[in-house]
mmCIF file of C-alpha atoms in Angstrom:
data_model
loop_
_atom_site.group_PDB
_atom_site.id
_atom_site.type_symbol
_atom_site.label_atom_id
_atom_site.label_comp_id
_atom_site.label_asym_id
_atom_site.label_seq_id
_atom_site.Cartn_x
_atom_site.Cartn_y
_atom_site.Cartn_z
ATOM 1 C CA UNK A 15 24.062 100.207 -84.320
ATOM 2 C CA UNK A 16 25.661 96.783 -84.403
ATOM 3 C CA UNK A 17 28.356 97.669 -86.932
ATOM 4 C CA UNK A 18 30.990 98.520 -84.324
ATOM 5 C CA UNK A 19 31.467 102.037 -85.672
ATOM 6 C CA UNK A 20 30.734 103.858 -82.400
ATOM 7 C CA UNK A 21 32.193 103.545 -78.913
ATOM 8 C CA UNK A 22 30.691 100.346 -77.422
ATOM 9 C CA UNK A 23 29.344 102.234 -74.388
ATOM 10 C CA UNK A 24 27.473 104.691 -76.625
ATOM 11 C CA UNK A 25 26.080 101.840 -78.733
ATOM 12 C CA UNK A 26 24.855 100.084 -75.606
ATOM 13 C CA UNK A 27 23.109 103.276 -74.431
ATOM 14 C CA UNK A 28 21.475 103.863 -77.835
ATOM 15 C CA UNK A 29 19.964 100.360 -77.842
ATOM 16 C CA UNK A 30 17.488 101.286 -75.109
ATOM 17 C CA UNK A 31 16.656 104.817 -76.312
ATOM 18 C CA UNK A 32 13.564 105.972 -78.168
ATOM 19 C CA UNK A 33 13.361 108.888 -80.667
ATOM 20 C CA UNK A 34 13.351 112.205 -78.824
ATOM 21 C CA UNK A 35 15.168 110.677 -75.844
ATOM 22 C CA UNK A 36 18.047 112.477 -74.157
ATOM 23 C CA UNK A 37 20.654 110.706 -72.073
ATOM 24 C CA UNK A 38 23.947 111.475 -70.376
ATOM 25 C CA UNK A 39 26.244 108.472 -70.764
ATOM 26 C CA UNK A 40 29.265 107.960 -68.504
ATOM 27 C CA UNK A 41 31.709 105.416 -69.897
ATOM 28 C CA UNK A 42 34.576 104.146 -67.734
ATOM 29 C CA UNK A 43 37.905 103.473 -69.411
ATOM 30 C CA UNK A 44 38.136 99.901 -70.654
ATOM 31 C CA UNK A 45 36.187 97.636 -72.974
ATOM 32 C CA UNK A 46 33.276 100.097 -73.408
ATOM 33 C CA UNK A 47 35.605 102.988 -74.320
ATOM 34 C CA UNK A 48 37.660 103.737 -77.446
ATOM 35 C CA UNK A 49 39.914 100.797 -78.420
ATOM 36 C CA UNK A 50 43.550 101.304 -77.453
ATOM 37 C CA UNK A 51 44.777 100.347 -80.950
ATOM 38 C CA UNK A 52 42.720 103.031 -82.780
ATOM 39 C CA UNK A 53 44.492 106.280 -81.895
ATOM 40 C CA UNK A 54 43.317 107.989 -85.106
ATOM 41 C CA UNK A 55 39.689 107.156 -84.165
ATOM 42 C CA UNK A 56 38.996 105.925 -87.701
ATOM 43 C CA UNK A 57 37.300 102.624 -86.765
ATOM 44 C CA UNK A 58 35.265 103.805 -83.805
ATOM 45 C CA UNK A 59 33.680 107.209 -83.269
ATOM 46 C CA UNK A 60 32.614 109.750 -82.509
ATOM 47 C CA UNK A 61 35.800 111.319 -83.802
ATOM 48 C CA UNK A 62 36.787 114.817 -82.648
ATOM 49 C CA UNK A 63 36.215 117.313 -85.461
ATOM 50 C CA UNK A 64 39.418 119.273 -84.911
ATOM 51 C CA UNK A 65 43.073 118.327 -84.663
ATOM 52 C CA UNK A 66 43.303 119.921 -81.214
ATOM 53 C CA UNK A 67 40.232 117.968 -80.088
ATOM 54 C CA UNK A 68 41.805 114.724 -81.263
ATOM 55 C CA UNK A 69 45.071 115.568 -79.482
ATOM 56 C CA UNK A 70 43.178 116.315 -76.265
ATOM 57 C CA UNK A 71 41.250 113.024 -76.459
ATOM 58 C CA UNK A 72 44.436 111.068 -77.170
ATOM 59 C CA UNK A 73 46.196 112.769 -74.236
ATOM 60 C CA UNK A 74 43.438 111.636 -71.889
ATOM 61 C CA UNK A 75 43.207 108.097 -73.269
ATOM 62 C CA UNK A 76 46.979 107.548 -73.299
ATOM 63 C CA UNK A 77 47.725 109.072 -69.878
ATOM 64 C CA UNK A 78 47.171 106.642 -66.987
ATOM 65 C CA UNK A 79 47.563 109.485 -64.447
ATOM 66 C CA UNK A 80 44.311 111.218 -65.401
ATOM 67 C CA UNK A 81 40.722 110.031 -65.135
ATOM 68 C CA UNK A 82 39.935 108.449 -68.524
ATOM 69 C CA UNK A 83 36.174 108.312 -67.979
ATOM 70 C CA UNK A 84 34.198 109.566 -70.995
ATOM 71 C CA UNK A 85 31.023 111.654 -70.805
ATOM 72 C CA UNK A 86 28.600 111.874 -73.746
ATOM 73 C CA UNK A 87 25.336 113.822 -73.939
ATOM 74 C CA UNK A 88 23.146 112.071 -76.504
ATOM 75 C CA UNK A 89 19.857 113.067 -78.102
ATOM 76 C CA UNK A 90 18.285 110.464 -80.389
ATOM 77 C CA UNK A 91 16.481 112.355 -83.144
ATOM 78 C CA UNK A 92 15.157 109.444 -85.253
ATOM 79 C CA UNK A 93 15.748 105.793 -86.084
ATOM 80 C CA UNK A 94 16.307 104.896 -89.738
ATOM 81 C CA UNK A 95 15.763 101.342 -90.983
ATOM 82 C CA UNK A 96 18.061 99.482 -93.392
ATOM 83 C CA UNK A 97 16.647 99.145 -96.912
ATOM 84 C CA UNK A 98 18.501 95.872 -97.615
ATOM 85 C CA UNK A 99 20.646 97.479 -100.339
ATOM 86 C CA UNK A 100 23.271 99.072 -98.129
ATOM 87 C CA UNK A 101 21.250 102.247 -97.584
ATOM 88 C CA UNK A 102 18.579 103.432 -95.213
ATOM 89 C CA UNK A 103 14.896 104.363 -95.210
ATOM 90 C CA UNK A 104 14.311 107.506 -93.215
ATOM 91 C CA UNK A 105 12.397 106.722 -90.022
#
């Protein structure tokens, strides 16, 4: 959280969640979605795990004729704290 490595809409939803919480997040296309200049999804995730999944996501994001709204189902399992050395202490 705060590093910009996940879709901004997902990060915003995670900020108010507690461990064990489950949430369905609907993200409209735009500033809270994937950035338009990151078609490989290397900067911002989650990244599809398969090539076909990535192609399907890119088709939706690049096609103005389809609804580009994203839907994520999120379950927050735990919150780890930074250890100050670039790693984490398991929460």
